[in-house]
Tab-separated table of C-alpha atoms and ligand atoms in Angstrom:
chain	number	residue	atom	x	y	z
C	738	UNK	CA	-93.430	11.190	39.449
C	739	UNK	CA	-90.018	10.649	40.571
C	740	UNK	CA	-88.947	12.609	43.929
C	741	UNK	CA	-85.528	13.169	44.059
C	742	UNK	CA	-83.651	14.336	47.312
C	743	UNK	CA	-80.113	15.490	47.305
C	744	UNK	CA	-77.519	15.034	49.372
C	745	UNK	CA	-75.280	17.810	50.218
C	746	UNK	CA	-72.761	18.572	52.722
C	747	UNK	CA	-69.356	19.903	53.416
C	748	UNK	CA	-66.545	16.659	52.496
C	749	UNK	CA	-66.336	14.131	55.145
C	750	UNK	CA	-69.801	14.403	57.096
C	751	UNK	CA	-71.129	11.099	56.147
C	752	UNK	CA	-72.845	11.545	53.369
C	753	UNK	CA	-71.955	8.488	51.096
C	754	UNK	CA	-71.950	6.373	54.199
C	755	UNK	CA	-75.749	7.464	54.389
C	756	UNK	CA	-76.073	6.837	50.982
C	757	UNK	CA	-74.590	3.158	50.740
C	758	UNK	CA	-77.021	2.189	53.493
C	759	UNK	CA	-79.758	3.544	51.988
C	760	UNK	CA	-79.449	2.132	49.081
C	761	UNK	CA	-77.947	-1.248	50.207
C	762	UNK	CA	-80.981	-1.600	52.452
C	763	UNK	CA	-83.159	-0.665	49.201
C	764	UNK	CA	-80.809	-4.029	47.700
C	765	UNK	CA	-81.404	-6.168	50.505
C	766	UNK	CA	-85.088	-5.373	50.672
C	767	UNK	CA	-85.357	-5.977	46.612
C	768	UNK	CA	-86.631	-9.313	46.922
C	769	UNK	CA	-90.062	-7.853	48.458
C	770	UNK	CA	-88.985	-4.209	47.045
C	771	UNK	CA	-88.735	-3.356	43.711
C	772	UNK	CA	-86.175	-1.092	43.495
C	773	UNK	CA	-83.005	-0.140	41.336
C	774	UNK	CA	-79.461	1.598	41.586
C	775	UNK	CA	-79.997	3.936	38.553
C	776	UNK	CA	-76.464	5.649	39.083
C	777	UNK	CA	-73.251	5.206	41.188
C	778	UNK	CA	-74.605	8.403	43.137
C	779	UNK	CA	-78.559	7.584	42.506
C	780	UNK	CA	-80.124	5.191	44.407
C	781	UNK	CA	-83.961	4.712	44.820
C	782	UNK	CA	-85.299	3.658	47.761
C	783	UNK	CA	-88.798	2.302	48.902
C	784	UNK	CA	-91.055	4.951	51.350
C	785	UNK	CA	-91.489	2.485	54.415
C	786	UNK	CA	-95.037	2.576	54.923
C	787	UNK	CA	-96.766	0.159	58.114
C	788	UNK	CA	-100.003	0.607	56.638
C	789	UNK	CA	-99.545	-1.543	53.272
C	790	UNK	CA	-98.493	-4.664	56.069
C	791	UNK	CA	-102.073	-4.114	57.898
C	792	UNK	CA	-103.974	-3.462	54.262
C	793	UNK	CA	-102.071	-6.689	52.207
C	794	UNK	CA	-103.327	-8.764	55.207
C	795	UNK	CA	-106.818	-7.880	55.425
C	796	UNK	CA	-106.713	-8.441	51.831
C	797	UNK	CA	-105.189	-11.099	51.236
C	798	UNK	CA	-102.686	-9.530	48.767
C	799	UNK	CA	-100.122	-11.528	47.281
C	800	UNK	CA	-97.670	-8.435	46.647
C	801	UNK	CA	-96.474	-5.420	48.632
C	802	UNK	CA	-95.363	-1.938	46.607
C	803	UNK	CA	-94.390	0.664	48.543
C	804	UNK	CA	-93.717	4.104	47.112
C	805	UNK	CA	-90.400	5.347	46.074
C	806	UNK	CA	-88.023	8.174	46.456
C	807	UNK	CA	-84.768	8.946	44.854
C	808	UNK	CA	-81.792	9.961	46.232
C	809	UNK	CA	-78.595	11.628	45.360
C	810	UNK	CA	-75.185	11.967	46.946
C	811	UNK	CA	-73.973	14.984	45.737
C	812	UNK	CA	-69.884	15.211	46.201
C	813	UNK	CA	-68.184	18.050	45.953
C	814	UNK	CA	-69.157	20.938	48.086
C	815	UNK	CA	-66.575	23.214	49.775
C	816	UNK	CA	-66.120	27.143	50.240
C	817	UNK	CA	-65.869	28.629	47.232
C	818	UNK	CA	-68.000	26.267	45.004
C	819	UNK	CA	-69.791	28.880	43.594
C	820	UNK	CA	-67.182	30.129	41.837
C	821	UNK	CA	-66.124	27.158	40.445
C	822	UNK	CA	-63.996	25.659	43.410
C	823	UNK	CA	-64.110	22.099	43.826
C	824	UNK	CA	-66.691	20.596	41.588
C	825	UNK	CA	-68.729	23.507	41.854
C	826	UNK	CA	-70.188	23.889	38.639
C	827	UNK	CA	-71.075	20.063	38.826
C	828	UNK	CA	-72.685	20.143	42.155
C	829	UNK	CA	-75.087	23.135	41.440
C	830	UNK	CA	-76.284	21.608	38.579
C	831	UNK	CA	-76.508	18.071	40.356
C	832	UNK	CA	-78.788	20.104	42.800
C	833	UNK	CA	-80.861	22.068	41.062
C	834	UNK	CA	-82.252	18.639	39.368
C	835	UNK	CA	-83.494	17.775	43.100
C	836	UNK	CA	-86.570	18.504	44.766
C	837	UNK	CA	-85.420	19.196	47.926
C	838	UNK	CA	-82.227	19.271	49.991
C	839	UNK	CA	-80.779	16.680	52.586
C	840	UNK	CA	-78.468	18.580	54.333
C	841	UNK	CA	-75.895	15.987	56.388
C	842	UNK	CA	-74.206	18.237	59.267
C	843	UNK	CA	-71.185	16.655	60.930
C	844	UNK	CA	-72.065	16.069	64.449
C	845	UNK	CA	-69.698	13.415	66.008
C	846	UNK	CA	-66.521	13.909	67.164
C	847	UNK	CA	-63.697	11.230	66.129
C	848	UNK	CA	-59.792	12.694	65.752
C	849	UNK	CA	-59.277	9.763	62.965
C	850	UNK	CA	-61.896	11.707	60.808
C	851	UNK	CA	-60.764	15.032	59.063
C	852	UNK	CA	-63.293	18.011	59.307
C	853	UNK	CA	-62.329	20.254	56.063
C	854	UNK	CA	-62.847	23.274	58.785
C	855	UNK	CA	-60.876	21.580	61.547
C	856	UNK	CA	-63.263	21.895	64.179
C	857	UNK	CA	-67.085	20.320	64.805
C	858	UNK	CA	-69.444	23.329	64.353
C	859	UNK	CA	-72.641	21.814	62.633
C	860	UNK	CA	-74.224	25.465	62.994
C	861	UNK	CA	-70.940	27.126	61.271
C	862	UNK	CA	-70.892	24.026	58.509
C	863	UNK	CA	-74.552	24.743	57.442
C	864	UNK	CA	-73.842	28.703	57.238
C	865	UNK	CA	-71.237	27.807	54.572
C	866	UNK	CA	-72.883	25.309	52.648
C	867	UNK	CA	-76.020	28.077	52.687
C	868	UNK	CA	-73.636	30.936	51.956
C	869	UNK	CA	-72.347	28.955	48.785
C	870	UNK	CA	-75.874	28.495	47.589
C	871	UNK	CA	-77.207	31.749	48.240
C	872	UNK	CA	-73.993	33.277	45.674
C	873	UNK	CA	-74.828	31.089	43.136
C	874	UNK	CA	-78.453	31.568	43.412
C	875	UNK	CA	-77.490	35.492	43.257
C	876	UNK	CA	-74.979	34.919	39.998
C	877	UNK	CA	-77.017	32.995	38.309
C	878	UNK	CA	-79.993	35.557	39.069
C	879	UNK	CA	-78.579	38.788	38.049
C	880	UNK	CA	-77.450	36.379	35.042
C	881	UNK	CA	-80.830	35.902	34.065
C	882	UNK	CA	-82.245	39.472	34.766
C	883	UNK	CA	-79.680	40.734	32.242
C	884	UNK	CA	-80.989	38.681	29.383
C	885	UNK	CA	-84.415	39.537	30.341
C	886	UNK	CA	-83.962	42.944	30.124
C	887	UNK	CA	-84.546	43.300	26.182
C	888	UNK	CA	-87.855	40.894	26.248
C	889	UNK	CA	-88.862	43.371	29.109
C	890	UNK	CA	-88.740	46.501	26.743
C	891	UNK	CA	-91.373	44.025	24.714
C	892	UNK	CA	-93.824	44.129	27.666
C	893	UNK	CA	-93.783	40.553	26.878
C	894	UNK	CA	-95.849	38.744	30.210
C	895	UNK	CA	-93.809	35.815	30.963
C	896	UNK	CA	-90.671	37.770	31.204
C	897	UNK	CA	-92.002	40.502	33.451
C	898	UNK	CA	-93.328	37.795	36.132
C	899	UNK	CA	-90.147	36.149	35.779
C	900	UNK	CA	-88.249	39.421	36.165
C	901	UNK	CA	-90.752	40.731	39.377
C	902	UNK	CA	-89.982	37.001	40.828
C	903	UNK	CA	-86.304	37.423	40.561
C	904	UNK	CA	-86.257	40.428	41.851
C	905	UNK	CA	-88.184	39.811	44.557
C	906	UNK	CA	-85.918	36.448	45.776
C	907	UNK	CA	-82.347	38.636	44.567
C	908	UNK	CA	-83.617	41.232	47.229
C	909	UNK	CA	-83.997	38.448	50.035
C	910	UNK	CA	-80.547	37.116	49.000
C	911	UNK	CA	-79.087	40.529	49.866
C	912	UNK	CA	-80.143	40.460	52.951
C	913	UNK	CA	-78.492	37.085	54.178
C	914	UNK	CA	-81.568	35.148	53.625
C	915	UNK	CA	-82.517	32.044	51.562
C	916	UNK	CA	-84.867	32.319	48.780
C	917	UNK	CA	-87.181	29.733	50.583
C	918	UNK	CA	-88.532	32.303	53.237
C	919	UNK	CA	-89.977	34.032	50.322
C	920	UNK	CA	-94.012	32.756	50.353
C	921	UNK	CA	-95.456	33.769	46.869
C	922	UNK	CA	-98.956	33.538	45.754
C	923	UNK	CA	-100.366	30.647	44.239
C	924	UNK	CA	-100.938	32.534	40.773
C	925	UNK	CA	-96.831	32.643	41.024
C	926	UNK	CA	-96.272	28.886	42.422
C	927	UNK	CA	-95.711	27.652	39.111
C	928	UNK	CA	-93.125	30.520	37.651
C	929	UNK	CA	-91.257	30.412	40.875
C	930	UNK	CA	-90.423	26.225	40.953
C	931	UNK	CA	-89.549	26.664	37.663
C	932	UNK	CA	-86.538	29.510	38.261
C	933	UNK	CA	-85.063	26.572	40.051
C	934	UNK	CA	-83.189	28.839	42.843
C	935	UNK	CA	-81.536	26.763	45.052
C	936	UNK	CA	-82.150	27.655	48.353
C	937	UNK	CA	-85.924	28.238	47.263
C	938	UNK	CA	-85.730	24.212	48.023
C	939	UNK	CA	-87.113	22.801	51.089
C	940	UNK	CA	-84.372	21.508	53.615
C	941	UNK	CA	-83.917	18.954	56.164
C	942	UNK	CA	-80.907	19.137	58.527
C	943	UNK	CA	-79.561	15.714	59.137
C	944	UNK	CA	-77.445	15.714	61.886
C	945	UNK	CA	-74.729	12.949	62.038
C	946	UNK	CA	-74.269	11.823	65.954
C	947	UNK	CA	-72.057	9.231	67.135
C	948	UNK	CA	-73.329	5.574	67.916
C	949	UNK	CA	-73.945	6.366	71.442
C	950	UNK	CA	-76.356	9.316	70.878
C	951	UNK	CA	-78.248	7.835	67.926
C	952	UNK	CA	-81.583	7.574	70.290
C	953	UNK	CA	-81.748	11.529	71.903
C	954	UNK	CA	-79.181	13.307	69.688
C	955	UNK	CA	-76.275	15.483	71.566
C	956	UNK	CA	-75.486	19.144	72.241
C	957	UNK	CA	-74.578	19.677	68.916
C	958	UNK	CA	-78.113	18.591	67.201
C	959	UNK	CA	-79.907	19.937	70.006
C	960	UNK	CA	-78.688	23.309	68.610
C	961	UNK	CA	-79.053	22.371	64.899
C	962	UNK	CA	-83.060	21.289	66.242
C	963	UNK	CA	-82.718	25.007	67.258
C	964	UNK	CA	-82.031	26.729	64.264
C	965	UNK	CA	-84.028	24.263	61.710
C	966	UNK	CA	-87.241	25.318	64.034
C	967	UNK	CA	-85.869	29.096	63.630
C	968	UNK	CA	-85.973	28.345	59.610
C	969	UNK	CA	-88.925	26.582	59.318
C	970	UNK	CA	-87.028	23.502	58.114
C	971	UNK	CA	-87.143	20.131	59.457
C	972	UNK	CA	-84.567	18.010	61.580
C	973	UNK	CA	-83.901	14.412	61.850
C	974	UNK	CA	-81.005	12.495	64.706
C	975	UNK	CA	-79.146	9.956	62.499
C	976	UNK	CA	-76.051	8.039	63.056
C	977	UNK	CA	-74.241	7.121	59.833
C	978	UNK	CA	-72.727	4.478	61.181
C	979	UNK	CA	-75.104	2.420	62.761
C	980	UNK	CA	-77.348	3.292	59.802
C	981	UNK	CA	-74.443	1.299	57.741
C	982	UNK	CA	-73.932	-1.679	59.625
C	983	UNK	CA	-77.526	-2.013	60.481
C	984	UNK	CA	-77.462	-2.212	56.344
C	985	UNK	CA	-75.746	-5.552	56.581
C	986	UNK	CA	-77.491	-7.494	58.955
C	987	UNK	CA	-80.132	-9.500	57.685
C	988	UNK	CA	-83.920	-8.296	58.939
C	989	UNK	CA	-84.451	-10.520	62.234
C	990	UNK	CA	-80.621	-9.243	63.949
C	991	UNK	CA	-81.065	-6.280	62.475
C	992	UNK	CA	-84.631	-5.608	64.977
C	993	UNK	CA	-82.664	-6.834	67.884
C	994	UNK	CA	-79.542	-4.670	67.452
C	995	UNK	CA	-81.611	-1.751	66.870
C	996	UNK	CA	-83.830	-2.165	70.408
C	997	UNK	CA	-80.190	-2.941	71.955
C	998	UNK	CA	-79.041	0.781	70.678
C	999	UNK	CA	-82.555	1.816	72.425
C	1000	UNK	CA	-84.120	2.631	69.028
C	1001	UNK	CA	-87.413	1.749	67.821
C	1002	UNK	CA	-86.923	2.566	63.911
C	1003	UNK	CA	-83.922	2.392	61.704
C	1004	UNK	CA	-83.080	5.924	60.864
C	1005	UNK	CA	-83.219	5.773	57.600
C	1006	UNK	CA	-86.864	4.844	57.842
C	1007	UNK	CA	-87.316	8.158	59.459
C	1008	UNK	CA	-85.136	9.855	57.115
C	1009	UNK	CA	-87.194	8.554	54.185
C	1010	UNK	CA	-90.133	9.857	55.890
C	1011	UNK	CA	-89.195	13.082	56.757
C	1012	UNK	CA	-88.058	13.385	53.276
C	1013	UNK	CA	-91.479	12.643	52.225
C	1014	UNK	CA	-93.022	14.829	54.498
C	1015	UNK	CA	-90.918	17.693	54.226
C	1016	UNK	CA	-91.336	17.970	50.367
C	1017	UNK	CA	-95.488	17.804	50.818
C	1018	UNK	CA	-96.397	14.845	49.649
C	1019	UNK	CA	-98.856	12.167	50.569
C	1020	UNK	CA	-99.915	8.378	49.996
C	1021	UNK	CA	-103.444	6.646	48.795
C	1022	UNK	CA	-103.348	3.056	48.552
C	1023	UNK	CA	-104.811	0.641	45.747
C	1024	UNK	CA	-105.755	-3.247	47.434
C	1025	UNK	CA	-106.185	-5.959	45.981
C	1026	UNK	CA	-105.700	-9.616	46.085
C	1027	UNK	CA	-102.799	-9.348	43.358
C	1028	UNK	CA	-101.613	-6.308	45.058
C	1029	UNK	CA	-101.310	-3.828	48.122
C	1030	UNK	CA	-99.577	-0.595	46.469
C	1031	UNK	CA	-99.206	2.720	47.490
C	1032	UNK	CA	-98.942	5.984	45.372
C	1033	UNK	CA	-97.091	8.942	45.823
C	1034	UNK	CA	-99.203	12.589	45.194
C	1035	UNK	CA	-98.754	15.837	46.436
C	1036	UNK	CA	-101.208	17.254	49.390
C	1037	UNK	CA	-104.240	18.909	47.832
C	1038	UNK	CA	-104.232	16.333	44.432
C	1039	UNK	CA	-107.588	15.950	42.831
C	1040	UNK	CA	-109.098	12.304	42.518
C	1041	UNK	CA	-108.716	12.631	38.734
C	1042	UNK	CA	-105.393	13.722	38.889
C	1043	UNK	CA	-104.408	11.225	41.781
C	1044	UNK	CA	-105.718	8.471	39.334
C	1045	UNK	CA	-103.760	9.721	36.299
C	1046	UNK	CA	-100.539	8.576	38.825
C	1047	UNK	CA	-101.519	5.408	38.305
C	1048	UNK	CA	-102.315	5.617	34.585
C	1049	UNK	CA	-103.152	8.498	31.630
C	1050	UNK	CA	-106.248	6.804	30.899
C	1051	UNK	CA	-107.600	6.625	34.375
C	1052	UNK	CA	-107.617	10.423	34.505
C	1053	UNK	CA	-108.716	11.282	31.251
C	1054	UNK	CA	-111.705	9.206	31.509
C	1055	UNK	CA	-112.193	9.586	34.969
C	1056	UNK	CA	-115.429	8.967	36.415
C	1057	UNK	CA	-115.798	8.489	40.096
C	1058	UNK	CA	-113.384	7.131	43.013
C	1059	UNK	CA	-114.819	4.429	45.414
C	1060	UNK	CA	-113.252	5.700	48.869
C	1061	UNK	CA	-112.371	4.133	52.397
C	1062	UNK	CA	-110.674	5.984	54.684
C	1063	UNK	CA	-107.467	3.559	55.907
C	1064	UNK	CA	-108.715	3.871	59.809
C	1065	UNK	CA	-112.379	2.481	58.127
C	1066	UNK	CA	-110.965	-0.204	55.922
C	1067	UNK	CA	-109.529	-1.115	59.318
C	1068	UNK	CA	-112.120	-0.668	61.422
C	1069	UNK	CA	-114.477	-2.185	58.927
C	1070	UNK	CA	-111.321	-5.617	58.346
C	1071	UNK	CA	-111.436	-4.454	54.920
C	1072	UNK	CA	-114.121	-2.986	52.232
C	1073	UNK	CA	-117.482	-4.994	53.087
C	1074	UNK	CA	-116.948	-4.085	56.627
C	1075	UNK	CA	-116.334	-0.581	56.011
C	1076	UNK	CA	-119.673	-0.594	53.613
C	1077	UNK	CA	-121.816	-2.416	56.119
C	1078	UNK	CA	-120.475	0.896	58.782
C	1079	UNK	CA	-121.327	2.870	55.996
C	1080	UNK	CA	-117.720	4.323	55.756
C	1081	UNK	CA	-117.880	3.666	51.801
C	1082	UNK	CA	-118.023	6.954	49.631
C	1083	UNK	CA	-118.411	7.792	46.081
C	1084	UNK	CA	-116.287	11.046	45.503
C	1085	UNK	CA	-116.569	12.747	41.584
C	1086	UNK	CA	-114.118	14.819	40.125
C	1087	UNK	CA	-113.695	17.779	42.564
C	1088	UNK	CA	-112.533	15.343	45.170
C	1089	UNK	CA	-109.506	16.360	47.228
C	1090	UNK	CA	-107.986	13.070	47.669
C	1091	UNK	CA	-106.366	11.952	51.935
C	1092	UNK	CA	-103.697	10.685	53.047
C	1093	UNK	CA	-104.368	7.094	53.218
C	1094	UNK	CA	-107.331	6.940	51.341
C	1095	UNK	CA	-108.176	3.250	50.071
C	1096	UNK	CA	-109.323	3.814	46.246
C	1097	UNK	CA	-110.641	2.228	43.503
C	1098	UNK	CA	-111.105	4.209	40.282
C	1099	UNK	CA	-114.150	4.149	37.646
C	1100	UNK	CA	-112.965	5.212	34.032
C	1101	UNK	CA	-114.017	4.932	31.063
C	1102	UNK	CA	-112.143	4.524	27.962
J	2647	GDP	N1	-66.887	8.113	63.859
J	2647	GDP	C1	-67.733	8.265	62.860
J	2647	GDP	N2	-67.279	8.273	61.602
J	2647	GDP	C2	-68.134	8.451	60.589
J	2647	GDP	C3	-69.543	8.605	60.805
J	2647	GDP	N3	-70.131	8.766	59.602
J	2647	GDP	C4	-69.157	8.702	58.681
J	2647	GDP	N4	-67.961	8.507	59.273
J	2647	GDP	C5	-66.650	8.349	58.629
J	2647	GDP	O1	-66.255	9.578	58.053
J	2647	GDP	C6	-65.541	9.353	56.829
J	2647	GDP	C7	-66.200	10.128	55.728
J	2647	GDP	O2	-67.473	9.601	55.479
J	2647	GDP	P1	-68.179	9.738	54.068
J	2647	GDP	O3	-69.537	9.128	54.194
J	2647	GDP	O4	-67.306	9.215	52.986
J	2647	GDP	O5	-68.283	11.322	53.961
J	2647	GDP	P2	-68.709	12.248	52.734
J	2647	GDP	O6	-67.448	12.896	52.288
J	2647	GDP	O7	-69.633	13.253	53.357
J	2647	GDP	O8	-69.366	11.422	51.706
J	2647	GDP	C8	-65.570	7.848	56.590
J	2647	GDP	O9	-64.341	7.323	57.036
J	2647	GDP	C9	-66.714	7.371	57.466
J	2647	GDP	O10	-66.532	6.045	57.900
J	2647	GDP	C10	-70.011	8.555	62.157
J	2647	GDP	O11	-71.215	8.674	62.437
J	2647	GDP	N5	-69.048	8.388	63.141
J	2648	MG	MG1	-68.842	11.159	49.669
């Protein structure tokens, strides 16, 4: 399916140093992790997952496949890229590919480091990155409204939805606020992802600290925790740095430098899932003794749907899923177990598939 995640921040925040370690961990990891550098900028990285460890060892699976994600450092953001400033044009495009928004806010002090602004002010940094978005959201709206207008005198269907959507979000935009706080029906889910605004995407602050407060974060993303909370967007405490030198250790140092820095996860591993989280999306696992894989699907997927993931065929000739719950497959030290606690379900077609469901698919075909 291909999530993508973009990177975007004012210059000099730390996003390509988030970037190199995400992906060079992805490298490092690529002799258990498939994975591949598509682009300079592009890098896709494996959804760390604990449960696949627990499920390949129960069954005896030779391979682990996580999930994947894609990100993207977008360069190139500064006042004034919506008209063009900077790579502008670029950058807006470069986003409006993405699926959602990592948003890297410049929280650590350090003279030696230029801030574009000149002072730290992760609160005043997001406002302009937001402010740039939000005018080229509103260009590129009353853009679109103006060739709509003569398919409008048509009464043709498609436009008029599109027209009553844009309207709706250019009305928001106005008023200072991001297209995202706009909640539409379901009927208009579909016509609104595809008008691609930008700040209709989900965000996640990630808030740059210095090494020191890479466990509890400092004033300054205490107060971006504060305003993602008032948005309804997410948050993560990251620091850059350690995230890049943690990179190059090899597995076994890396463990013991992170529990000497007092944390229990590599941020990126949070970052990754947060990422995952934030843009609504969910895992189901396949086991097997050649395998222990998980699959990416959004929340509310269908079995036949969350099948055709894995292959066409499975979902057009869907039949039934054979389900274990991950806790049961546990529980149960794998599927007999779970059987003999009778924890093992047959779900048909109209089966809303869980996060960490253990399946196995019927088709025919
Ligand atoms: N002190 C400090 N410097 C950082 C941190 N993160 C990044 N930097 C430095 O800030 C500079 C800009 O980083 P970079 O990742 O290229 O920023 P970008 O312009 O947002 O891609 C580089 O010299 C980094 O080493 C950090 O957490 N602490
Ligand atoms: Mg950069």
């Amino acid at each position: 399916m291909g999530f993508k995640m973009g990177i975007v921040g004012l210059p000099n925040v730390g996003k390509s140093t988030l970037f190199n370690a995400l992906t060079r961990t992805a490298a490092a990891q690529a002799a258990n992790f498939p994975f591949c550098t598509i682009e300079p900028n592009v890098g896709e990285v494996a959804v760390p997952d604990p449960r696949l460890e627990v499920l390949a060892k129960i069954a005896g699976s030779k391979q682990i496949i996580p999930t994947r994600m894609t990100f993207v450092d977008i360069a190139g953001l500064v006042r004034g890229a919506s008209k063009g400033e900077g790579l502008g044009n670029q950058f807006l495009a470069n986003i409006r590919e993405c699926d959602a928004i990592a948003h890297v806010l410049r929280c650590f002090e350090d003279g030696d480091i230029t801030h574009v602004e000149g002072r730290i002010d992760p609160i005043a940094d997001a406002e302009t990155i937001e402010t740039e978005l939000m005018l080229a959201d509103l260009d590129s709206i009353q853009r679109r409204r103006a060739n709509l207008a003569r398919k409008l005198k048509g009464g043709d269907k498609e436009s008029l939805d599109q027209d009553r959507l844009l309207a709706v979000a250019e009305a928001a935009l106005n008023q200072g606020q991001p297209a995202r706080t706009i909640k539409v029906s379901d009927d208009d889910a579909r016509a609104w992802r595809l008008l691609q605004l930008l700040t209709a995407k989900p965000v996640l602050y990630v808030c740059n600290v210095e090494e020191a407060s890479a466990a509890s974060g400092n004033s300054q993303s205490a107060r971006v925790a504060e305003m993602a909370a008032r948005q309804g967007a997410a948050s993560v405490v990251i620091s850059a740095r350690i995230e890049e030198e943690l990179a190059q250790l090899p597995p076994e140092e890396a463990a013991i430098f992170l529990e000497e820095m007092g944390l229990h996860e590599a941020g990126l591993d949070r970052l990754i899932r947060a990422g995952h989280e934030l843009l609504g999306l969910q895992t189901y696992f396949t086991v097997g003794p050649k395998e222990a894989r998980a699959w990416t699907i959004a929340k509310g997927t269908l079995a036949p749907q969350a099948a055709g993931v894995i292959h066409g065929d499975f979902e057009k000739g869907f039949i039934r899923s054979e389900t274990v719950a991950y806790e049961d497959y546990v529980a149960g030290n794998g599927e007999a177990g779970a059987k003999e606690a009778g924890k093992f379900r047959v779900e048909g077609k109209t089966y809303e598939v869980q996060d960490g469901d253990v399946l196995h698919f019927l088709f025919s075909g």
